[in-house]
mmCIF file of C-alpha atoms in Angstrom:
data_model
loop_
_atom_site.group_PDB
_atom_site.id
_atom_site.type_symbol
_atom_site.label_atom_id
_atom_site.label_comp_id
_atom_site.label_asym_id
_atom_site.label_seq_id
_atom_site.Cartn_x
_atom_site.Cartn_y
_atom_site.Cartn_z
ATOM 1 C CA UNK M 135 6.858 11.021 1.015
ATOM 2 C CA UNK M 136 9.519 7.820 0.385
ATOM 3 C CA UNK M 137 7.258 5.284 2.112
ATOM 4 C CA UNK M 138 6.099 2.112 0.512
ATOM 5 C CA UNK M 139 4.302 -1.111 0.558
ATOM 6 C CA UNK M 140 5.414 -4.059 -0.396
ATOM 7 C CA UNK M 141 3.003 -6.640 -2.292
ATOM 8 C CA UNK M 142 4.396 -10.280 -0.963
ATOM 9 C CA UNK M 143 2.890 -14.134 -0.935
ATOM 10 C CA UNK M 144 3.657 -17.320 -2.112
ATOM 11 C CA UNK M 145 4.407 -17.749 -5.968
ATOM 12 C CA UNK M 146 0.903 -17.722 -8.192
ATOM 13 C CA UNK M 147 -1.481 -16.290 -5.470
ATOM 14 C CA UNK M 148 -1.847 -13.260 -7.823
ATOM 15 C CA UNK M 149 0.577 -10.688 -6.453
ATOM 16 C CA UNK M 150 1.681 -9.549 -10.104
ATOM 17 C CA UNK M 151 -1.915 -9.384 -11.371
ATOM 18 C CA UNK M 152 -2.961 -7.400 -8.225
ATOM 19 C CA UNK M 153 0.074 -4.877 -8.837
ATOM 20 C CA UNK M 154 -0.815 -4.875 -12.862
ATOM 21 C CA UNK M 155 -4.064 -3.521 -11.984
ATOM 22 C CA UNK M 156 -2.617 -1.056 -9.168
ATOM 23 C CA UNK M 157 -0.143 0.292 -11.702
ATOM 24 C CA UNK M 158 0.445 1.184 -15.465
ATOM 25 C CA UNK M 159 4.261 -0.114 -14.859
ATOM 26 C CA UNK M 160 3.161 -3.938 -16.284
ATOM 27 C CA UNK M 161 4.760 -6.819 -13.997
ATOM 28 C CA UNK M 162 5.339 -10.080 -15.617
ATOM 29 C CA UNK M 163 2.521 -12.368 -15.044
ATOM 30 C CA UNK M 164 3.059 -16.126 -15.494
ATOM 31 C CA UNK M 165 1.894 -19.226 -14.493
ATOM 32 C CA UNK M 166 5.130 -20.413 -12.779
ATOM 33 C CA UNK M 167 7.119 -19.148 -9.589
ATOM 34 C CA UNK M 168 9.925 -16.289 -9.354
ATOM 35 C CA UNK M 169 8.702 -15.121 -12.628
ATOM 36 C CA UNK M 170 8.840 -11.606 -11.151
ATOM 37 C CA UNK M 171 12.412 -11.752 -10.121
ATOM 38 C CA UNK M 172 13.520 -7.817 -9.837
ATOM 39 C CA UNK M 173 11.290 -6.080 -7.138
ATOM 40 C CA UNK M 174 8.635 -3.566 -9.700
ATOM 41 C CA UNK M 175 7.691 -0.397 -8.226
ATOM 42 C CA UNK M 176 4.608 1.603 -9.142
ATOM 43 C CA UNK M 177 3.532 4.999 -7.556
ATOM 44 C CA UNK M 178 0.163 4.802 -7.655
ATOM 45 C CA UNK M 179 -2.622 7.658 -7.503
ATOM 46 C CA UNK M 180 -4.610 7.469 -4.159
ATOM 47 C CA UNK M 181 -8.323 7.711 -4.933
ATOM 48 C CA UNK M 182 -10.155 10.862 -2.950
ATOM 49 C CA UNK M 183 -13.365 12.523 -3.978
ATOM 50 C CA UNK M 184 -12.431 15.587 -1.728
ATOM 51 C CA UNK M 185 -9.771 16.392 -4.155
ATOM 52 C CA UNK M 186 -12.335 15.833 -7.143
ATOM 53 C CA UNK M 187 -14.903 18.119 -5.410
ATOM 54 C CA UNK M 188 -12.293 20.626 -4.531
ATOM 55 C CA UNK M 189 -11.290 20.683 -8.337
ATOM 56 C CA UNK M 190 -15.187 21.121 -9.159
ATOM 57 C CA UNK M 191 -15.498 24.106 -7.060
ATOM 58 C CA UNK M 192 -12.255 26.077 -8.321
ATOM 59 C CA UNK M 193 -11.639 25.120 -11.737
ATOM 60 C CA UNK M 194 -8.096 25.168 -11.559
ATOM 61 C CA UNK M 195 -5.347 25.019 -13.732
ATOM 62 C CA UNK M 196 -3.764 21.724 -12.424
ATOM 63 C CA UNK M 197 -4.423 19.021 -10.332
ATOM 64 C CA UNK M 198 -1.937 16.871 -7.922
ATOM 65 C CA UNK M 199 -3.145 14.022 -6.205
ATOM 66 C CA UNK M 200 -1.496 11.963 -3.504
ATOM 67 C CA UNK M 201 0.058 8.748 -4.393
ATOM 68 C CA UNK M 202 1.350 5.354 -2.836
ATOM 69 C CA UNK M 203 4.604 3.689 -3.639
ATOM 70 C CA UNK M 204 3.528 0.173 -4.349
ATOM 71 C CA UNK M 205 6.607 -2.639 -4.532
ATOM 72 C CA UNK M 206 5.771 -6.286 -6.054
ATOM 73 C CA UNK M 207 8.102 -8.663 -4.535
ATOM 74 C CA UNK M 208 9.138 -11.953 -6.043
ATOM 75 C CA UNK M 209 7.412 -15.234 -4.313
ATOM 76 C CA UNK M 210 8.785 -16.879 -1.287
ATOM 77 C CA UNK M 211 9.235 -20.509 -0.575
ATOM 78 C CA UNK M 212 9.615 -22.565 2.323
ATOM 79 C CA UNK M 213 13.372 -22.145 3.573
ATOM 80 C CA UNK M 214 13.702 -18.522 2.470
ATOM 81 C CA UNK M 215 15.395 -17.853 5.629
ATOM 82 C CA UNK M 216 17.786 -20.487 5.008
ATOM 83 C CA UNK M 217 18.153 -19.145 1.391
ATOM 84 C CA UNK M 218 15.707 -21.267 -0.291
ATOM 85 C CA UNK M 219 14.173 -20.327 -3.977
ATOM 86 C CA UNK M 220 14.708 -16.341 -3.959
ATOM 87 C CA UNK M 221 15.230 -15.832 -0.180
ATOM 88 C CA UNK M 222 17.610 -13.659 0.898
ATOM 89 C CA UNK M 223 16.648 -11.266 -1.941
ATOM 90 C CA UNK M 224 13.092 -11.860 -1.302
ATOM 91 C CA UNK M 225 13.678 -10.723 2.409
ATOM 92 C CA UNK M 226 16.037 -8.346 1.789
ATOM 93 C CA UNK M 227 12.799 -6.572 -0.040
ATOM 94 C CA UNK M 228 10.771 -6.999 2.443
ATOM 95 C CA UNK M 229 13.273 -5.018 4.871
ATOM 96 C CA UNK M 230 13.083 -1.957 2.560
ATOM 97 C CA UNK M 231 9.367 -1.508 2.876
ATOM 98 C CA UNK M 232 7.539 0.266 5.915
ATOM 99 C CA UNK M 233 4.344 -2.184 5.378
ATOM 100 C CA UNK M 234 3.157 -5.508 3.954
ATOM 101 C CA UNK M 235 0.081 -6.128 1.804
ATOM 102 C CA UNK M 236 0.314 -10.075 2.010
ATOM 103 C CA UNK M 237 -1.510 -11.552 -0.636
ATOM 104 C CA UNK M 238 -3.658 -14.927 -0.052
ATOM 105 C CA UNK M 239 -5.106 -17.238 -2.250
ATOM 106 C CA UNK M 240 -8.502 -17.908 -1.891
ATOM 107 C CA UNK M 241 -9.608 -19.474 -5.167
ATOM 108 C CA UNK M 242 -9.991 -22.645 -6.877
ATOM 109 C CA UNK M 243 -8.608 -23.150 -10.517
ATOM 110 C CA UNK M 244 -7.215 -26.099 -11.580
ATOM 111 C CA UNK M 245 -5.557 -24.148 -14.316
ATOM 112 C CA UNK M 246 -3.201 -22.483 -11.887
ATOM 113 C CA UNK M 247 -0.657 -24.516 -10.236
ATOM 114 C CA UNK M 248 -0.135 -24.176 -6.528
ATOM 115 C CA UNK M 249 3.729 -24.765 -5.444
ATOM 116 C CA UNK M 250 2.414 -26.862 -2.338
ATOM 117 C CA UNK M 251 -0.322 -28.449 -4.669
ATOM 118 C CA UNK M 252 -3.456 -27.543 -2.621
ATOM 119 C CA UNK M 253 -5.456 -24.110 -1.880
ATOM 120 C CA UNK M 254 -4.928 -23.612 1.788
ATOM 121 C CA UNK M 255 -4.735 -19.411 2.666
ATOM 122 C CA UNK M 256 -3.855 -20.168 6.376
ATOM 123 C CA UNK M 257 -1.304 -22.533 5.535
ATOM 124 C CA UNK M 258 0.281 -20.360 3.363
ATOM 125 C CA UNK M 259 0.242 -17.753 5.617
ATOM 126 C CA UNK M 260 2.207 -19.584 8.217
ATOM 127 C CA UNK M 261 4.632 -20.697 5.816
ATOM 128 C CA UNK M 262 5.804 -16.901 5.097
ATOM 129 C CA UNK M 263 5.094 -15.962 8.674
ATOM 130 C CA UNK M 264 7.121 -18.634 9.684
ATOM 131 C CA UNK M 265 10.075 -17.487 7.444
ATOM 132 C CA UNK M 266 9.642 -13.766 8.452
ATOM 133 C CA UNK M 267 9.714 -14.912 12.199
ATOM 134 C CA UNK M 268 13.132 -17.182 11.721
ATOM 135 C CA UNK M 269 14.569 -14.388 10.408
ATOM 136 C CA UNK M 270 13.643 -11.980 12.947
ATOM 137 C CA UNK M 271 14.769 -14.286 15.699
ATOM 138 C CA UNK M 272 18.238 -14.774 14.326
ATOM 139 C CA UNK M 273 18.422 -10.785 14.261
ATOM 140 C CA UNK M 274 16.848 -10.586 18.524
ATOM 141 C CA UNK M 275 19.307 -13.612 19.422
ATOM 142 C CA UNK M 276 22.114 -11.556 17.990
ATOM 143 C CA UNK M 277 21.700 -8.188 19.709
ATOM 144 C CA UNK M 278 20.664 -9.889 22.581
ATOM 145 C CA UNK M 279 24.110 -11.319 22.796
ATOM 146 C CA UNK M 280 25.584 -8.240 22.287
ATOM 147 C CA UNK M 281 23.494 -6.378 24.955
ATOM 148 C CA UNK M 282 23.180 -8.764 27.669
ATOM 149 C CA UNK M 283 26.873 -7.792 29.292
ATOM 150 C CA UNK M 284 26.322 -4.366 29.430
ATOM 151 C CA UNK M 285 22.675 -4.446 30.550
ATOM 152 C CA UNK M 286 23.575 -6.750 33.784
ATOM 153 C CA UNK M 287 27.118 -4.335 34.509
ATOM 154 C CA UNK M 288 27.731 -0.569 34.934
ATOM 155 C CA UNK M 289 24.290 0.608 35.365
ATOM 156 C CA UNK M 290 23.809 1.588 31.695
ATOM 157 C CA UNK M 291 19.942 2.131 31.559
ATOM 158 C CA UNK M 292 19.559 2.221 27.911
ATOM 159 C CA UNK M 293 21.294 -1.030 27.221
ATOM 160 C CA UNK M 294 18.915 -2.586 29.652
ATOM 161 C CA UNK M 295 15.839 -1.026 28.085
ATOM 162 C CA UNK M 296 17.018 -2.767 24.770
ATOM 163 C CA UNK M 297 17.668 -5.711 26.379
ATOM 164 C CA UNK M 298 14.212 -5.949 28.127
ATOM 165 C CA UNK M 299 12.764 -5.213 24.520
ATOM 166 C CA UNK M 300 14.744 -7.639 22.628
ATOM 167 C CA UNK M 301 13.522 -10.196 25.239
ATOM 168 C CA UNK M 302 9.746 -9.612 24.778
ATOM 169 C CA UNK M 303 10.541 -9.851 21.375
ATOM 170 C CA UNK M 304 12.152 -12.860 21.613
ATOM 171 C CA UNK M 305 9.508 -14.381 23.766
ATOM 172 C CA UNK M 306 6.770 -13.587 21.436
ATOM 173 C CA UNK M 307 8.742 -14.607 18.391
ATOM 174 C CA UNK M 308 9.451 -18.172 20.308
ATOM 175 C CA UNK M 309 5.795 -18.718 20.525
ATOM 176 C CA UNK M 310 5.319 -17.941 16.924
ATOM 177 C CA UNK M 311 3.797 -14.382 17.044
ATOM 178 C CA UNK M 312 4.854 -11.762 14.838
ATOM 179 C CA UNK M 313 7.239 -8.686 16.516
ATOM 180 C CA UNK M 314 4.246 -6.108 16.077
ATOM 181 C CA UNK M 315 2.082 -7.931 18.910
ATOM 182 C CA UNK M 316 4.550 -6.550 21.624
ATOM 183 C CA UNK M 317 3.508 -3.784 23.318
ATOM 184 C CA UNK M 318 5.579 -1.013 23.757
ATOM 185 C CA UNK M 319 5.073 1.669 26.320
ATOM 186 C CA UNK M 320 7.638 4.279 26.060
ATOM 187 C CA UNK M 321 8.976 6.318 22.952
ATOM 188 C CA UNK M 322 12.169 5.155 23.609
ATOM 189 C CA UNK M 323 11.189 1.604 23.524
ATOM 190 C CA UNK M 324 9.379 2.021 20.173
ATOM 191 C CA UNK M 325 12.353 4.085 18.870
ATOM 192 C CA UNK M 326 14.770 1.088 19.530
ATOM 193 C CA UNK M 327 12.311 -1.374 17.991
ATOM 194 C CA UNK M 328 11.917 0.537 14.508
ATOM 195 C CA UNK M 329 15.881 0.637 14.588
ATOM 196 C CA UNK M 330 15.660 -3.279 15.015
ATOM 197 C CA UNK M 331 13.938 -3.213 11.140
ATOM 198 C CA UNK M 332 11.952 -6.703 12.313
ATOM 199 C CA UNK M 333 10.290 -7.780 9.446
ATOM 200 C CA UNK M 334 7.387 -8.914 11.289
ATOM 201 C CA UNK M 335 6.931 -5.793 13.004
ATOM 202 C CA UNK M 336 5.735 -4.054 9.991
ATOM 203 C CA UNK M 337 1.968 -3.212 9.785
ATOM 204 C CA UNK M 338 0.548 -6.133 7.762
ATOM 205 C CA UNK M 339 -2.928 -6.151 5.366
ATOM 206 C CA UNK M 340 -3.894 -9.147 4.601
ATOM 207 C CA UNK M 341 -5.422 -9.437 0.951
ATOM 208 C CA UNK M 342 -8.008 -12.236 0.118
ATOM 209 C CA UNK M 343 -7.464 -12.877 -3.884
ATOM 210 C CA UNK M 344 -10.883 -14.393 -4.377
ATOM 211 C CA UNK M 345 -12.797 -15.525 -7.654
ATOM 212 C CA UNK M 346 -15.877 -13.251 -9.202
ATOM 213 C CA UNK M 347 -18.951 -14.753 -7.010
ATOM 214 C CA UNK M 348 -16.901 -14.044 -3.385
ATOM 215 C CA UNK M 349 -16.009 -10.537 -4.526
ATOM 216 C CA UNK M 350 -18.419 -9.155 -2.224
ATOM 217 C CA UNK M 351 -19.090 -11.558 0.689
ATOM 218 C CA UNK M 352 -15.983 -13.841 0.629
ATOM 219 C CA UNK M 353 -15.763 -17.205 1.037
ATOM 220 C CA UNK M 354 -14.996 -20.598 3.659
ATOM 221 C CA UNK M 355 -11.335 -19.515 2.578
ATOM 222 C CA UNK M 356 -11.697 -15.937 3.810
ATOM 223 C CA UNK M 357 -13.506 -17.001 6.654
ATOM 224 C CA UNK M 358 -10.680 -19.088 7.669
ATOM 225 C CA UNK M 359 -8.089 -16.492 6.791
ATOM 226 C CA UNK M 360 -10.186 -14.136 9.755
ATOM 227 C CA UNK M 361 -10.026 -16.526 12.308
ATOM 228 C CA UNK M 362 -6.365 -17.610 11.974
ATOM 229 C CA UNK M 363 -6.012 -13.751 12.180
ATOM 230 C CA UNK M 364 -8.155 -12.894 14.959
ATOM 231 C CA UNK M 365 -5.292 -12.065 17.280
ATOM 232 C CA UNK M 366 -3.057 -9.964 15.484
ATOM 233 C CA UNK M 367 -3.222 -6.231 14.735
ATOM 234 C CA UNK M 368 -3.827 -6.425 11.206
ATOM 235 C CA UNK M 369 -6.794 -5.741 8.826
ATOM 236 C CA UNK M 370 -8.391 -8.566 5.631
ATOM 237 C CA UNK M 371 -9.266 -6.939 2.552
ATOM 238 C CA UNK M 372 -11.173 -9.002 -0.260
ATOM 239 C CA UNK M 373 -10.250 -8.519 -3.757
ATOM 240 C CA UNK M 374 -10.938 -10.387 -7.028
ATOM 241 C CA UNK M 375 -7.498 -9.518 -8.701
ATOM 242 C CA UNK M 376 -8.914 -11.298 -12.252
ATOM 243 C CA UNK M 377 -11.637 -9.470 -12.085
ATOM 244 C CA UNK M 378 -10.152 -6.238 -11.494
ATOM 245 C CA UNK M 379 -7.738 -6.983 -14.529
ATOM 246 C CA UNK M 380 -11.130 -7.277 -16.629
ATOM 247 C CA UNK M 381 -12.404 -4.308 -14.974
ATOM 248 C CA UNK M 382 -9.028 -2.303 -15.618
ATOM 249 C CA UNK M 383 -8.909 -3.231 -19.477
ATOM 250 C CA UNK M 384 -12.666 -1.488 -19.980
ATOM 251 C CA UNK M 385 -12.333 1.929 -22.026
ATOM 252 C CA UNK M 386 -14.448 4.148 -20.063
ATOM 253 C CA UNK M 387 -15.380 4.890 -16.118
ATOM 254 C CA UNK M 388 -19.017 4.500 -17.424
ATOM 255 C CA UNK M 389 -18.225 0.974 -18.551
ATOM 256 C CA UNK M 390 -16.202 -0.220 -15.272
ATOM 257 C CA UNK M 391 -19.430 1.089 -12.798
ATOM 258 C CA UNK M 392 -21.611 -1.122 -14.810
ATOM 259 C CA UNK M 393 -19.479 -3.885 -14.822
ATOM 260 C CA UNK M 394 -19.207 -3.318 -10.840
ATOM 261 C CA UNK M 395 -22.668 -2.821 -10.505
ATOM 262 C CA UNK M 396 -23.370 -6.470 -12.134
ATOM 263 C CA UNK M 397 -20.870 -8.162 -9.483
ATOM 264 C CA UNK M 398 -22.362 -6.131 -6.349
ATOM 265 C CA UNK M 399 -19.790 -3.846 -5.929
ATOM 266 C CA UNK M 400 -20.002 -0.076 -5.673
ATOM 267 C CA UNK M 401 -16.473 0.628 -6.150
ATOM 268 C CA UNK M 402 -13.590 -1.334 -7.447
ATOM 269 C CA UNK M 403 -11.319 -3.433 -5.303
ATOM 270 C CA UNK M 404 -7.941 -1.792 -6.480
ATOM 271 C CA UNK M 405 -9.012 1.788 -4.868
ATOM 272 C CA UNK M 406 -10.357 0.251 -1.653
ATOM 273 C CA UNK M 407 -7.099 -1.493 -1.648
ATOM 274 C CA UNK M 408 -4.824 1.873 -2.588
ATOM 275 C CA UNK M 409 -6.594 3.453 0.258
ATOM 276 C CA UNK M 410 -5.768 0.697 2.564
ATOM 277 C CA UNK M 411 -2.467 0.606 1.620
ATOM 278 C CA UNK M 412 -2.265 4.547 2.339
ATOM 279 C CA UNK M 413 -3.808 3.923 5.417
ATOM 280 C CA UNK M 414 -1.478 1.132 6.685
ATOM 281 C CA UNK M 415 1.155 3.425 5.911
ATOM 282 C CA UNK M 416 -0.052 5.795 8.767
ATOM 283 C CA UNK M 417 -0.317 8.316 5.766
ATOM 284 C CA UNK M 418 -3.358 11.372 5.873
ATOM 285 C CA UNK M 419 -3.689 14.393 3.313
ATOM 286 C CA UNK M 420 -4.091 17.849 3.648
ATOM 287 C CA UNK M 421 -5.028 20.004 0.480
ATOM 288 C CA UNK M 422 -4.067 22.863 -0.944
ATOM 289 C CA UNK M 423 -6.609 24.821 -3.394
ATOM 290 C CA UNK M 424 -7.096 27.937 -5.577
ATOM 291 C CA UNK M 425 -7.472 28.797 -9.422
ATOM 292 C CA UNK M 426 -3.817 27.737 -10.316
ATOM 293 C CA UNK M 427 -3.750 24.327 -8.554
ATOM 294 C CA UNK M 428 -5.324 22.284 -6.520
ATOM 295 C CA UNK M 429 -3.197 19.509 -4.907
ATOM 296 C CA UNK M 430 -3.200 16.609 -2.136
ATOM 297 C CA UNK M 431 -0.467 16.614 0.130
ATOM 298 C CA UNK M 432 0.732 13.718 2.057
ATOM 299 C CA UNK M 433 1.806 13.631 5.363
ATOM 300 C CA UNK M 434 2.387 11.100 8.651
ATOM 301 C CA UNK M 435 -0.293 10.703 11.002
ATOM 302 C CA UNK M 436 0.369 13.157 14.112
ATOM 303 C CA UNK M 437 2.253 15.745 11.919
ATOM 304 C CA UNK M 438 2.453 19.475 13.116
ATOM 305 C CA UNK M 439 1.983 22.337 11.134
ATOM 306 C CA UNK M 440 5.413 23.429 10.667
ATOM 307 C CA UNK M 441 6.332 20.164 9.094
ATOM 308 C CA UNK M 442 3.281 19.975 6.765
ATOM 309 C CA UNK M 443 4.724 23.353 5.596
ATOM 310 C CA UNK M 444 8.302 21.875 5.104
ATOM 311 C CA UNK M 445 6.169 18.753 2.798
ATOM 312 C CA UNK M 446 5.831 22.030 0.250
ATOM 313 C CA UNK M 447 9.027 23.415 0.576
ATOM 314 C CA UNK M 448 11.604 23.502 3.099
ATOM 315 C CA UNK M 449 11.890 27.398 3.798
ATOM 316 C CA UNK M 450 8.036 26.632 4.581
ATOM 317 C CA UNK M 451 9.513 24.986 7.905
ATOM 318 C CA UNK M 452 12.217 27.434 8.464
ATOM 319 C CA UNK M 453 10.466 30.316 8.084
ATOM 320 C CA UNK M 454 6.955 29.405 9.358
ATOM 321 C CA UNK M 455 4.902 32.169 11.002
ATOM 322 C CA UNK M 456 1.180 30.589 11.047
ATOM 323 C CA UNK M 457 -1.196 28.305 9.470
ATOM 324 C CA UNK M 458 -4.156 29.494 7.977
ATOM 325 C CA UNK M 459 -6.666 26.305 8.379
ATOM 326 C CA UNK M 460 -10.197 25.684 6.737
ATOM 327 C CA UNK M 461 -12.265 22.204 7.218
ATOM 328 C CA UNK M 462 -12.966 20.457 4.112
ATOM 329 C CA UNK M 463 -16.662 20.350 5.417
ATOM 330 C CA UNK M 464 -16.834 24.373 5.838
ATOM 331 C CA UNK M 465 -15.039 25.164 2.503
ATOM 332 C CA UNK M 466 -17.447 22.921 0.632
ATOM 333 C CA UNK M 467 -20.730 23.437 2.605
ATOM 334 C CA UNK M 468 -20.150 27.235 2.562
ATOM 335 C CA UNK M 469 -19.010 27.262 -1.132
ATOM 336 C CA UNK M 470 -15.179 28.158 -0.795
ATOM 337 C CA UNK M 471 -12.473 30.155 0.977
ATOM 338 C CA UNK M 472 -14.196 33.925 0.841
ATOM 339 C CA UNK M 473 -17.603 32.277 2.296
ATOM 340 C CA UNK M 474 -15.798 30.682 5.174
ATOM 341 C CA UNK M 475 -13.737 33.663 6.090
ATOM 342 C CA UNK M 476 -17.078 35.665 5.941
ATOM 343 C CA UNK M 477 -18.778 33.093 8.617
ATOM 344 C CA UNK M 478 -15.829 33.158 10.821
ATOM 345 C CA UNK M 479 -14.543 29.713 10.297
ATOM 346 C CA UNK M 480 -10.931 30.159 9.213
ATOM 347 C CA UNK M 481 -8.417 28.951 11.892
ATOM 348 C CA UNK M 482 -5.514 30.732 12.574
ATOM 349 C CA UNK M 483 -2.839 27.991 14.103
ATOM 350 C CA UNK M 484 0.472 27.932 15.510
ATOM 351 C CA UNK M 485 3.598 25.823 15.771
ATOM 352 C CA UNK M 486 1.777 23.077 17.972
ATOM 353 C CA UNK M 487 -1.551 22.446 15.690
ATOM 354 C CA UNK M 488 -1.460 18.980 14.871
ATOM 355 C CA UNK M 489 -2.773 18.875 11.232
ATOM 356 C CA UNK M 490 -5.832 17.288 10.730
ATOM 357 C CA UNK M 491 -6.859 14.652 7.541
ATOM 358 C CA UNK M 492 -8.838 17.180 4.919
ATOM 359 C CA UNK M 493 -7.465 20.226 6.227
ATOM 360 C CA UNK M 494 -7.139 23.091 3.459
ATOM 361 C CA UNK M 495 -3.875 24.832 4.569
ATOM 362 C CA UNK M 496 -2.311 28.101 3.737
ATOM 363 C CA UNK M 497 1.126 28.457 5.170
ATOM 364 C CA UNK M 498 2.513 31.992 6.044
ATOM 365 C CA UNK M 499 6.500 32.156 6.466
ATOM 366 C CA UNK M 500 9.460 34.552 6.214
ATOM 367 C CA UNK M 501 12.577 33.779 5.247
#
């Protein structure tokens, strides 16, 4: 599944440190702006206890987890929309991503310089928001100029719809609001909005990078971010990136869990962030399970059975006959596929079945 999240933020807020924790690919991390010139890409395994449980039950020859693609993008500065710093490259890299992980510095450290001299995550957020909104406004205004005459003359209903959507985006952007705050009612409007590739229409997760002491409950900086984003369609996640980097250096799982317990966490921020990125991309997981292989398959929420069959192989979708579905809880609680069948809990579904997160699937097909 070629969907990906981009890690963005001002220089020196902890983007590359966080990326290094997420991925085996080691992005350069240094105390000066623009140390990440080209976007670093990591394919990250999605932690999933359900897959671990299936592996325990099936003892398969191979295990394939779900993955999500993360891109570490060079730091942005004020004026990026006009080409300042690495602005044009930065904006192009964001445009190629499907969702945004916006890292905000929420910690004090005199040894790590800030591009604007002081720590203020709300100001930092507003700088990036403004640059993305300016670029989106340019896109919208250009489209309005092209669409206006068609919308006003000739009875072109499609042009009229497009013009009205563009005007609603312009109204929001003029107010300093991201495009994702505009509610679009019809599938045609939503489809057209996606075709615009507006930067501020992408789903976003604000990642508050805190110090060790704030890893559990956050701090005053995080509270300020919560207040500033209250009216947005966005979530906040607290992560102590340097602490996560220290955890990643430990050799064993037991040592890592002991470290987490000492600072009051039950699981690492990296695990929470990967799952949040997966959800931000509107992704879910179905499973195939057996003695040969246990595998987590990634699909877009709302996909129907034939589409999910096609993720395994295009022939499965072309020749789709039916899907045999076992709910994860039934599989685990009853003790496997045979027990589920004996209990009458296996369901047979057709082409209109909407696959649910955690379904264990077997597809019947003929080509």
